[in-house]
Amino acid sequence: MSDISIPGVSSKYNTSKLINDLVEVERIRLTNMEEDVSALEETKTTWRQVNRNLGNLQRSAKSLYGFENPFSEKTAASSDERILTASATRTAPFDEYSITVKQIATSDRFLTPSLDRSFRVESGNYTFHIGDEIVTLRYRGGTIDDFANRLSTKGEGLIKATTVRDTPDTQVLMIEAVPTGASNRLVFDDEAITLGLQTGMMREARSSEETISLNNVIENPKTVSGTDAPVESINLIEDGLLVKPQSSLVLPFDKTVIPEEGMVLEYRYRTVDYDENQLTPAQPPGPLWPDVPAGRFQGIEITGTSNAIDIPDGAAWAPPERVEDWNVLNVESSNGTFSLPPLSSSEGFKLVQVNANQLPADITAILLDNRNTHRGIEIADIRLFDPNRQGNLEPANPIGNAGDALIEFRGIEARRPTNSINDLVDGLTINLKRASSDPVDLSITPDTETAKEGIIKFVYNYNQLLTRILVLTSDNSGVIDELEYLSDDERKNLEDQLGSLRGDISLNQMKNRLKTIISNPYPTRAGADLSLLAQIGVSTNASSGNSGGALNFSKLRGYLEIDEEKLDGFMESEIDAVKDLFGKDTSGDLIINSGVAQAIDQYLTPYTQTGGFVSNRISRIDGQIDSTKDDISDYEKHLEDYEADLKRQYGTMEATLNQLESSSRGLDNFNRQQNNGG
């Protein structure tokens, strides 16, 4: 039975091994092609890394001279960041400002007295007005904590409610408006009024509004000295009452008023400037004499004489010596007079609010004493009132009142509803922190740190590209050993690529060209004092760092280094010239055509652009990979056919051999039978 052989299944001739050996020999070409694909893939990866390094360098170079270059960035420095901070964009002018924060913008904040922790809010529609906005919470009833959470969620960005346990058994509820500014008053409506009264957050109003009637003032005008005010010195116009230069006026309340806590004295004013022509008095007319007619007397004609007389020239009118005085307003009290805030020049009306704690215990009148010779003062809408009053209600325990921010900016008062002010100076945003009587100095200067970071990034990307080129074009492992900052993975990656493109002339040409660009001089506004990167502390620095006269070969490979002390000095004193060094318009056509960064960007563009050198190189490699893969696919089919053909041929051969063996055995048997029979 051991001699039985089935072709294609088992073979005593070991044809399967013969076939496999022949196929493996034929497969060598396939293996070579697969290795070629792997090598091409590695080369493609290498060029992609080169392209990434080129792109990083080009982008960092472009950022140093393009429209958004860091040399145009600016920073704002505050002399006291506890009072205000600021930020500046590139559109802000270089300047210094003095700012006094008289008050910051605030919002209404109302607090309840202590409430039992079991206090429940009834169901209903709770409506709150915040300026022009309305928040209505349809509440089904629940605990005070639940109400506060739901109200804060419903009115997010407009109203906020919080509860605080002031004792283990009680809590207080605070409701506050989120937006700041005098126009964003918090007003209760619908069931919110009931809740306010129930919790003691609101109460019946105790104070009333007191005003000064300008019409009543004009009927019997008095100066601050008590005399009758000349009619021509004042003028009641549509917007208010104008008090002309070198005039005064008493503006009395109908009765003595008491500024209670929370009340505000409010008025509006503006200034009216006069020129010399408006101040020059009219020339008085001369005496008028009747004409004397001609007549006849006893035949004699008698003519009248001229009525003209010679009037001696009067002395030329001289304008008064100019007087400038901004301390114009005072309040009159039973205890004397008290100064109100000084005015400032303003063509439009300015609103002034003075809190009750800055006023005397009682007020009888406002005194306007305009000693200015060339300026009139117009005042309007004088009133003493409680801004928190809501109809017949007022907050019982306000811990904050809605108010505008008030600052003095270069001697000019500015009022804003928020503590972030971005419309005083183009490109400057001021953030108010707290009020202070001390002025804060604010300076806008070049953002040297951002510019320095841009230069450091440029140097880093230049060195990264140079490292890549040196590794790819050299067999010297010392190039990698010199790089002490490499991680293990980065080091292995470079070791795998060492010398992989050493025959590529283009990379060596690129390296040499980049070194030339870096070392070339470029025109700047500083002239010869600043025309090289080395002058600002950016150089190869090949001679430094030697020990005992031994040459440091890593410094000869062209890596850039930065002398930060030298760079900082130029950034502080010559930042515009440093900007020119990286990119400058020398022809006046508003196109940057000179500078280190511009030259590198221009040189690298043919390498990095779509359809450029590296892109085409990668495309050619992709073509080679695709072609080789097609060859592999075809050859794999060839191997399949080749193996099948071998199996068929060896199967036929085995069958023939088996037949021959069978015939041979038959003949042998026949011969033995013949011999035995004979």
Coordinates of N, CA and C in Angstrom, one line a residue, residues 236-414:
L236 N -33.3 131.5 28.8 CA -34.1 130.2 28.9 C -34.3 129.7 27.5
I237 N -33.7 128.6 27.1 CA -33.9 128.1 25.8 C -34.6 126.7 25.9
E238 N -34.8 126.0 24.8 CA -35.6 124.8 24.8 C -34.9 123.7 25.6
D239 N -33.6 123.6 25.5 CA -32.9 122.5 26.2 C -32.6 122.8 27.7
G240 N -32.5 124.1 28.0 CA -32.1 124.4 29.4 C -31.9 125.9 29.6
L241 N -31.2 126.2 30.7 CA -31.0 127.6 31.0 C -29.6 127.9 30.8
L242 N -29.3 129.0 30.0 CA -27.9 129.4 29.7 C -27.5 130.5 30.5
V243 N -26.4 130.4 31.2 CA -25.9 131.5 32.0 C -24.6 131.9 31.3
K244 N -24.6 133.2 30.9 CA -23.6 133.7 30.0 C -22.3 134.0 30.8
P245 N -21.2 134.3 30.0 CA -19.9 134.5 30.7 C -20.0 135.6 31.8
Q246 N -19.2 135.4 32.8 CA -19.1 136.4 33.9 C -20.5 136.7 34.5
S247 N -21.3 135.7 34.7 CA -22.6 135.9 35.3 C -22.9 134.8 36.3
S248 N -23.8 135.0 37.2 CA -24.1 133.9 38.2 C -25.6 133.9 38.3
L249 N -26.1 132.7 38.9 CA -27.5 132.5 39.1 C -27.8 131.5 40.2
V250 N -28.8 131.8 41.0 CA -29.2 130.9 42.0 C -30.4 130.1 41.5
L251 N -30.3 128.7 41.7 CA -31.3 127.8 41.2 C -31.9 127.1 42.4
P252 N -33.0 127.7 43.0 CA -33.5 127.2 44.3 C -34.5 126.0 44.1
F253 N -34.5 125.1 45.1 CA -35.6 124.2 45.2 C -36.8 124.9 45.8
D254 N -38.0 124.3 45.6 CA -39.2 125.0 46.1 C -39.2 125.0 47.7
K255 N -38.4 124.0 48.2 CA -38.3 123.9 49.7 C -36.9 123.3 50.0
T256 N -36.6 123.3 51.2 CA -35.3 122.6 51.6 C -35.5 121.1 51.5
V257 N -34.6 120.5 50.8 CA -34.7 119.0 50.5 C -33.6 118.3 51.3
I258 N -34.0 117.1 51.7 CA -33.1 116.2 52.5 C -32.6 115.0 51.6
P259 N -31.3 115.0 51.3 CA -30.8 113.8 50.5 C -30.7 112.6 51.4
E260 N -31.7 111.7 51.2 CA -31.7 110.5 52.0 C -30.7 109.4 51.4
E261 N -30.4 108.4 52.1 CA -29.5 107.3 51.6 C -30.1 106.7 50.4
G262 N -29.3 106.5 49.4 CA -29.7 106.0 48.1 C -30.1 107.0 47.1
M263 N -30.4 108.2 47.5 CA -30.8 109.3 46.6 C -29.6 109.8 45.8
V264 N -29.9 110.5 44.7 CA -28.9 111.0 43.8 C -29.3 112.4 43.3
L265 N -28.4 113.3 43.4 CA -28.6 114.6 42.8 C -28.1 114.5 41.3
E266 N -29.0 114.8 40.4 CA -28.7 114.6 39.0 C -29.0 115.9 38.2
Y267 N -28.1 116.2 37.2 CA -28.3 117.3 36.4 C -27.5 117.1 35.1
R268 N -27.9 117.9 34.0 CA -27.2 117.8 32.8 C -26.6 119.2 32.5
Y269 N -25.5 119.3 31.8 CA -24.9 120.6 31.5 C -24.1 120.4 30.2
R270 N -23.9 121.6 29.6 CA -23.0 121.7 28.4 C -22.4 123.1 28.4
T271 N -21.2 123.2 27.7 CA -20.5 124.5 27.7 C -20.7 125.1 26.3
V272 N -20.8 126.4 26.3 CA -20.9 127.2 25.1 C -19.8 128.2 25.0
D273 N -18.9 128.0 24.0 CA -17.8 128.9 23.8 C -18.1 130.2 23.1
Y274 N -17.6 131.3 23.5 CA -17.8 132.6 22.8 C -16.5 133.1 22.2
D275 N -16.5 133.7 21.0 CA -15.3 134.3 20.5 C -15.3 135.8 20.8
E276 N -14.2 136.5 20.4 CA -14.1 137.9 20.7 C -15.2 138.7 20.1
N277 N -15.7 138.4 18.9 CA -16.7 139.2 18.2 C -18.0 139.1 19.0
Q278 N -18.3 137.9 19.5 CA -19.5 137.8 20.3 C -19.5 138.5 21.6
L279 N -18.3 138.8 22.1 CA -18.1 139.5 23.4 C -18.0 141.0 23.2
T280 N -17.7 141.5 22.0 CA -17.4 143.0 21.7 C -18.8 143.7 21.8
P281 N -18.9 144.7 22.7 CA -20.2 145.5 22.8 C -20.4 146.3 21.6
A282 N -21.6 146.6 21.3 CA -22.0 147.5 20.1 C -21.5 148.9 20.4
Q283 N -21.1 149.7 19.3 CA -20.7 151.1 19.4 C -21.9 151.9 19.7
P284 N -22.0 152.7 20.8 CA -23.2 153.5 21.1 C -23.4 154.6 20.0
P285 N -24.6 154.9 19.7 CA -24.9 156.0 18.7 C -24.6 157.4 19.2
G286 N -24.3 158.3 18.3 CA -24.1 159.7 18.7 C -25.4 160.5 19.0
P287 N -25.3 161.7 19.4 CA -26.6 162.5 19.7 C -27.3 162.8 18.4
L288 N -28.6 162.9 18.4 CA -29.4 163.2 17.3 C -29.9 164.6 17.4
W289 N -29.7 165.5 16.4 CA -30.2 166.9 16.3 C -31.2 167.0 15.2
P290 N -32.2 167.8 15.4 CA -33.2 168.1 14.3 C -32.5 168.9 13.3
D291 N -33.0 168.7 12.0 CA -32.5 169.5 10.9 C -33.1 170.9 11.0
V292 N -32.2 171.9 10.7 CA -32.7 173.3 10.7 C -33.0 173.8 9.3
P293 N -34.2 174.1 8.9 CA -34.5 174.4 7.5 C -34.0 175.8 7.1
A294 N -33.9 176.1 5.8 CA -33.5 177.4 5.3 C -34.7 178.3 5.3
G295 N -34.5 179.6 5.3 CA -35.7 180.6 5.3 C -35.2 182.0 4.7
R296 N -36.2 182.9 4.6 CA -35.9 184.2 4.1 C -36.4 185.2 5.2
F297 N -35.6 186.2 5.4 CA -36.0 187.3 6.3 C -35.7 188.6 5.7
Q298 N -36.8 189.4 5.5 CA -36.6 190.7 4.9 C -35.8 190.7 3.6
G299 N -36.1 189.6 2.8 CA -35.5 189.5 1.5 C -34.1 188.9 1.5
I300 N -33.8 188.5 2.7 CA -32.4 187.8 2.8 C -32.6 186.4 3.1
E301 N -32.0 185.5 2.2 CA -32.1 184.0 2.4 C -31.1 183.6 3.5
I302 N -31.6 182.9 4.4 CA -30.8 182.4 5.5 C -30.8 180.9 5.5
T303 N -29.6 180.2 5.4 CA -29.5 178.8 5.4 C -29.1 178.2 6.7
G304 N -29.6 177.0 7.1 CA -29.3 176.4 8.3 C -27.9 175.8 8.3
T305 N -27.3 175.7 9.4 CA -25.9 175.0 9.5 C -26.1 173.5 9.7
S306 N -25.0 172.9 9.4 CA -25.0 171.4 9.5 C -25.2 171.0 10.9
N307 N -25.9 169.9 11.2 CA -26.2 169.4 12.5 C -25.1 168.5 13.0
A308 N -24.1 168.2 12.1 CA -23.0 167.3 12.5 C -22.1 168.0 13.5
I309 N -21.7 167.2 14.5 CA -20.8 167.7 15.5 C -19.6 166.8 15.6
D310 N -18.5 167.2 15.9 CA -17.3 166.4 16.1 C -17.4 165.7 17.5
I311 N -17.3 164.4 17.5 CA -17.3 163.6 18.7 C -15.9 163.0 18.9
P312 N -15.3 163.3 19.9 CA -14.0 162.7 20.1 C -14.0 161.2 20.1
D313 N -12.9 160.6 19.5 CA -12.8 159.2 19.5 C -12.8 158.6 20.9
G314 N -13.6 157.6 21.2 CA -13.5 156.9 22.5 C -12.4 155.9 22.5
A315 N -12.1 155.5 23.7 CA -11.0 154.5 23.8 C -11.5 153.2 23.2
A316 N -10.6 152.5 22.4 CA -10.9 151.2 21.8 C -11.3 150.2 22.9
W317 N -12.4 149.4 22.6 CA -12.8 148.4 23.6 C -11.8 147.2 23.6
A318 N -11.4 146.9 24.8 CA -10.5 145.8 25.0 C -11.2 144.6 25.6
P319 N -11.0 143.4 25.1 CA -11.7 142.2 25.6 C -11.1 141.9 27.0
P320 N -11.9 141.4 27.9 CA -11.4 141.1 29.3 C -10.3 140.0 29.2
E321 N -9.5 140.1 30.3 CA -8.4 139.1 30.4 C -9.1 137.7 30.6
R322 N -8.7 136.7 29.8 CA -9.3 135.4 29.8 C -9.3 134.8 31.2
V323 N -10.4 134.3 31.6 CA -10.5 133.5 32.9 C -11.0 132.1 32.6
E324 N -10.4 131.1 33.1 CA -10.8 129.7 32.9 C -11.1 129.1 34.3
D325 N -12.3 128.7 34.5 CA -12.7 128.2 35.8 C -13.8 127.1 35.6
W326 N -13.4 125.8 36.0 CA -14.3 124.7 35.8 C -15.1 124.5 37.1
N327 N -14.7 125.1 38.2 CA -15.5 124.9 39.5 C -16.6 125.9 39.5
V328 N -17.7 125.6 38.8 CA -18.8 126.5 38.6 C -19.9 126.3 39.5
L329 N -20.2 125.0 39.9 CA -21.4 124.6 40.6 C -21.1 124.3 42.1
N330 N -22.1 124.8 42.9 CA -22.1 124.5 44.3 C -23.5 124.3 44.8
V331 N -23.6 123.6 45.9 CA -24.9 123.4 46.6 C -25.0 124.3 47.8
E332 N -26.1 125.0 48.0 CA -26.3 125.8 49.2 C -27.1 125.0 50.2
S333 N -26.5 125.1 51.4 CA -27.1 124.3 52.6 C -27.2 125.2 53.8
S334 N -28.0 124.8 54.8 CA -28.1 125.6 56.0 C -26.7 125.7 56.7
N335 N -25.8 124.8 56.3 CA -24.5 124.8 56.9 C -23.4 125.4 56.0
G336 N -23.8 126.1 55.0 CA -22.9 126.7 54.1 C -23.0 126.2 52.6
T337 N -21.9 126.4 51.9 CA -21.9 125.9 50.5 C -20.9 124.8 50.4
F338 N -21.3 123.9 49.4 CA -20.4 122.7 49.2 C -20.2 122.6 47.7
S339 N -19.0 122.2 47.3 CA -18.7 122.2 45.9 C -19.3 120.9 45.2
L340 N -19.7 121.1 44.0 CA -20.1 119.9 43.2 C -18.9 119.6 42.2
P341 N -18.9 118.4 41.6 CA -17.8 118.1 40.7 C -17.5 119.1 39.7
P342 N -16.3 119.4 39.4 CA -15.9 120.4 38.3 C -16.4 120.0 37.0
L343 N -16.7 121.0 36.1 CA -17.2 120.7 34.8 C -16.1 120.4 33.9
S344 N -16.4 120.1 32.6 CA -15.4 119.9 31.6 C -16.0 120.4 30.3
S345 N -15.2 120.7 29.3 CA -15.7 121.2 28.0 C -16.5 120.1 27.3
S346 N -17.7 120.5 26.8 CA -18.6 119.6 26.2 C -19.6 120.3 25.3
E347 N -19.6 120.0 24.0 CA -20.6 120.6 23.1 C -21.9 120.0 23.3
G348 N -22.0 118.7 23.7 CA -23.3 118.0 24.0 C -23.5 118.0 25.5
F349 N -24.7 117.7 25.8 CA -25.1 117.6 27.3 C -24.4 116.4 27.9
K350 N -23.8 116.7 29.1 CA -23.3 115.6 30.0 C -24.1 115.4 31.2
L351 N -24.3 114.2 31.6 CA -25.1 113.8 32.7 C -24.2 113.7 33.9
V352 N -24.5 114.3 35.0 CA -23.8 114.2 36.3 C -24.7 113.7 37.4
Q353 N -24.2 112.7 38.1 CA -25.0 112.1 39.3 C -24.1 112.2 40.5
V354 N -24.6 112.8 41.5 CA -23.8 112.9 42.8 C -24.6 112.1 43.9
N355 N -24.0 111.1 44.5 CA -24.6 110.3 45.5 C -24.9 111.1 46.8
A356 N -25.9 110.7 47.5 CA -26.3 111.4 48.7 C -25.2 111.5 49.7
N357 N -24.4 110.5 49.8 CA -23.3 110.5 50.8 C -22.2 111.5 50.5
Q358 N -22.3 112.2 49.3 CA -21.4 113.2 48.9 C -22.0 114.6 49.0
L359 N -23.2 114.7 49.6 CA -24.0 115.9 49.7 C -24.2 116.3 51.1
P360 N -24.4 117.6 51.4 CA -24.7 118.0 52.8 C -26.1 117.4 53.3
A361 N -26.3 117.6 54.5 CA -27.5 117.1 55.1 C -28.8 117.7 54.6
D362 N -28.8 118.9 54.1 CA -29.9 119.5 53.5 C -29.4 120.4 52.3
I363 N -30.3 120.7 51.4 CA -30.0 121.5 50.2 C -31.1 122.5 50.0
T364 N -30.8 123.7 49.8 CA -31.8 124.7 49.5 C -31.7 125.2 48.0
A365 N -30.5 125.2 47.4 CA -30.4 125.7 46.0 C -29.1 125.2 45.4
I366 N -29.1 125.3 44.1 CA -27.8 125.1 43.3 C -27.3 126.4 43.0
L367 N -26.0 126.7 43.2 CA -25.4 128.0 42.9 C -24.5 127.8 41.6
L368 N -24.8 128.6 40.6 CA -24.1 128.5 39.4 C -23.3 129.9 39.2
D369 N -22.0 129.8 39.5 CA -21.2 131.1 39.4 C -20.2 130.9 38.3
N370 N -20.6 131.5 37.2 CA -19.8 131.4 35.9 C -18.8 132.6 35.8
R371 N -17.6 132.4 36.3 CA -16.6 133.4 36.3 C -15.8 133.4 35.0
N372 N -16.1 132.5 34.1 CA -15.4 132.4 32.8 C -15.7 133.6 31.9
T373 N -14.7 134.0 31.2 CA -14.9 135.2 30.4 C -15.3 134.8 28.9
H374 N -15.0 133.6 28.5 CA -15.3 133.2 27.1 C -16.2 132.0 27.0
R375 N -16.9 131.7 28.1 CA -17.6 130.4 28.1 C -19.0 130.6 28.9
G376 N -20.0 130.1 28.2 CA -21.3 130.1 28.9 C -21.6 128.7 29.4
I377 N -22.5 128.6 30.4 CA -22.8 127.3 30.9 C -24.3 127.1 30.8
E378 N -24.8 126.0 30.2 CA -26.2 125.7 30.1 C -26.5 124.5 30.9
I379 N -27.5 124.6 31.8 CA -27.8 123.6 32.7 C -29.3 123.2 32.6
A380 N -29.6 121.9 32.8 CA -31.0 121.4 32.6 C -31.2 120.2 33.5
D381 N -32.5 119.9 33.7 CA -33.0 118.7 34.3 C -32.4 118.4 35.7
I382 N -32.5 119.4 36.6 CA -31.9 119.2 37.9 C -33.0 118.5 38.8
R383 N -32.6 117.5 39.4 CA -33.5 116.7 40.3 C -32.7 116.0 41.4
L384 N -33.4 115.7 42.5 CA -32.9 114.9 43.6 C -33.9 113.7 43.7
F385 N -33.4 112.5 43.5 CA -34.4 111.4 43.4 C -33.7 110.1 43.8
D386 N -34.5 109.1 44.0 CA -34.0 107.7 44.4 C -34.1 106.9 43.1
P387 N -32.9 106.6 42.5 CA -33.0 105.8 41.2 C -33.6 104.4 41.4
N388 N -33.5 103.9 42.6 CA -34.1 102.5 42.8 C -35.6 102.5 43.0
R389 N -36.2 103.6 43.1 CA -37.6 103.6 43.4 C -38.3 103.1 42.2
Q390 N -39.3 102.2 42.5 CA -40.1 101.6 41.4 C -41.6 101.9 41.7
G391 N -42.0 103.0 41.2 CA -43.4 103.5 41.4 C -43.5 103.8 42.9
N392 N -44.3 103.1 43.6 CA -44.5 103.3 45.1 C -43.6 102.4 45.9
L393 N -42.7 101.7 45.2 CA -41.8 100.7 46.0 C -40.4 101.2 45.8
E394 N -39.6 100.7 46.7 CA -38.1 100.9 46.6 C -37.5 99.7 47.4
P395 N -36.2 99.3 47.0 CA -35.6 98.2 47.6 C -35.3 98.5 49.1
A396 N -35.5 97.6 50.0 CA -35.3 97.8 51.4 C -33.9 97.7 51.8
N397 N -33.1 96.9 51.0 CA -31.7 96.6 51.4 C -30.9 96.5 50.1
P398 N -30.7 97.6 49.3 CA -29.9 97.5 48.1 C -28.4 97.4 48.5
I399 N -27.8 96.4 47.9 CA -26.3 96.3 48.2 C -25.5 96.7 47.0
G400 N -26.3 97.2 45.9 CA -25.6 97.7 44.7 C -26.7 98.4 43.9
N401 N -26.3 99.5 43.3 CA -27.2 100.3 42.5 C -26.7 100.4 41.1
A402 N -27.6 100.3 40.1 CA -27.2 100.5 38.7 C -26.6 101.8 38.5
G403 N -25.4 101.8 37.9 CA -24.7 103.1 37.6 C -23.7 102.9 36.5
D404 N -23.4 104.0 35.9 CA -22.5 104.0 34.8 C -21.0 104.2 35.3
A405 N -20.1 103.7 34.5 CA -18.7 104.0 34.8 C -18.4 105.4 34.4
L406 N -17.6 106.1 35.3 CA -17.3 107.5 35.1 C -15.8 107.6 35.2
I407 N -15.1 108.0 34.1 CA -13.7 108.2 34.1 C -13.3 109.6 33.6
E408 N -12.2 110.0 34.1 CA -11.6 111.3 33.5 C -10.4 110.9 32.6
F409 N -10.6 111.2 31.3 CA -9.6 110.8 30.3 C -9.0 112.1 29.7
R410 N -7.8 112.3 30.1 CA -7.1 113.5 29.6 C -7.9 114.8 29.9
G411 N -8.4 114.8 31.2 CA -9.2 116.0 31.6 C -10.6 116.0 31.1
I412 N -11.0 115.0 30.4 CA -12.4 115.0 29.9 C -13.1 113.8 30.6
E413 N -14.3 114.1 31.1 CA -15.1 113.1 31.7 C -15.8 112.3 30.7
A414 N -15.8 111.0 30.9 CA -16.5 110.0 29.9 C -17.3 109.1 30.8

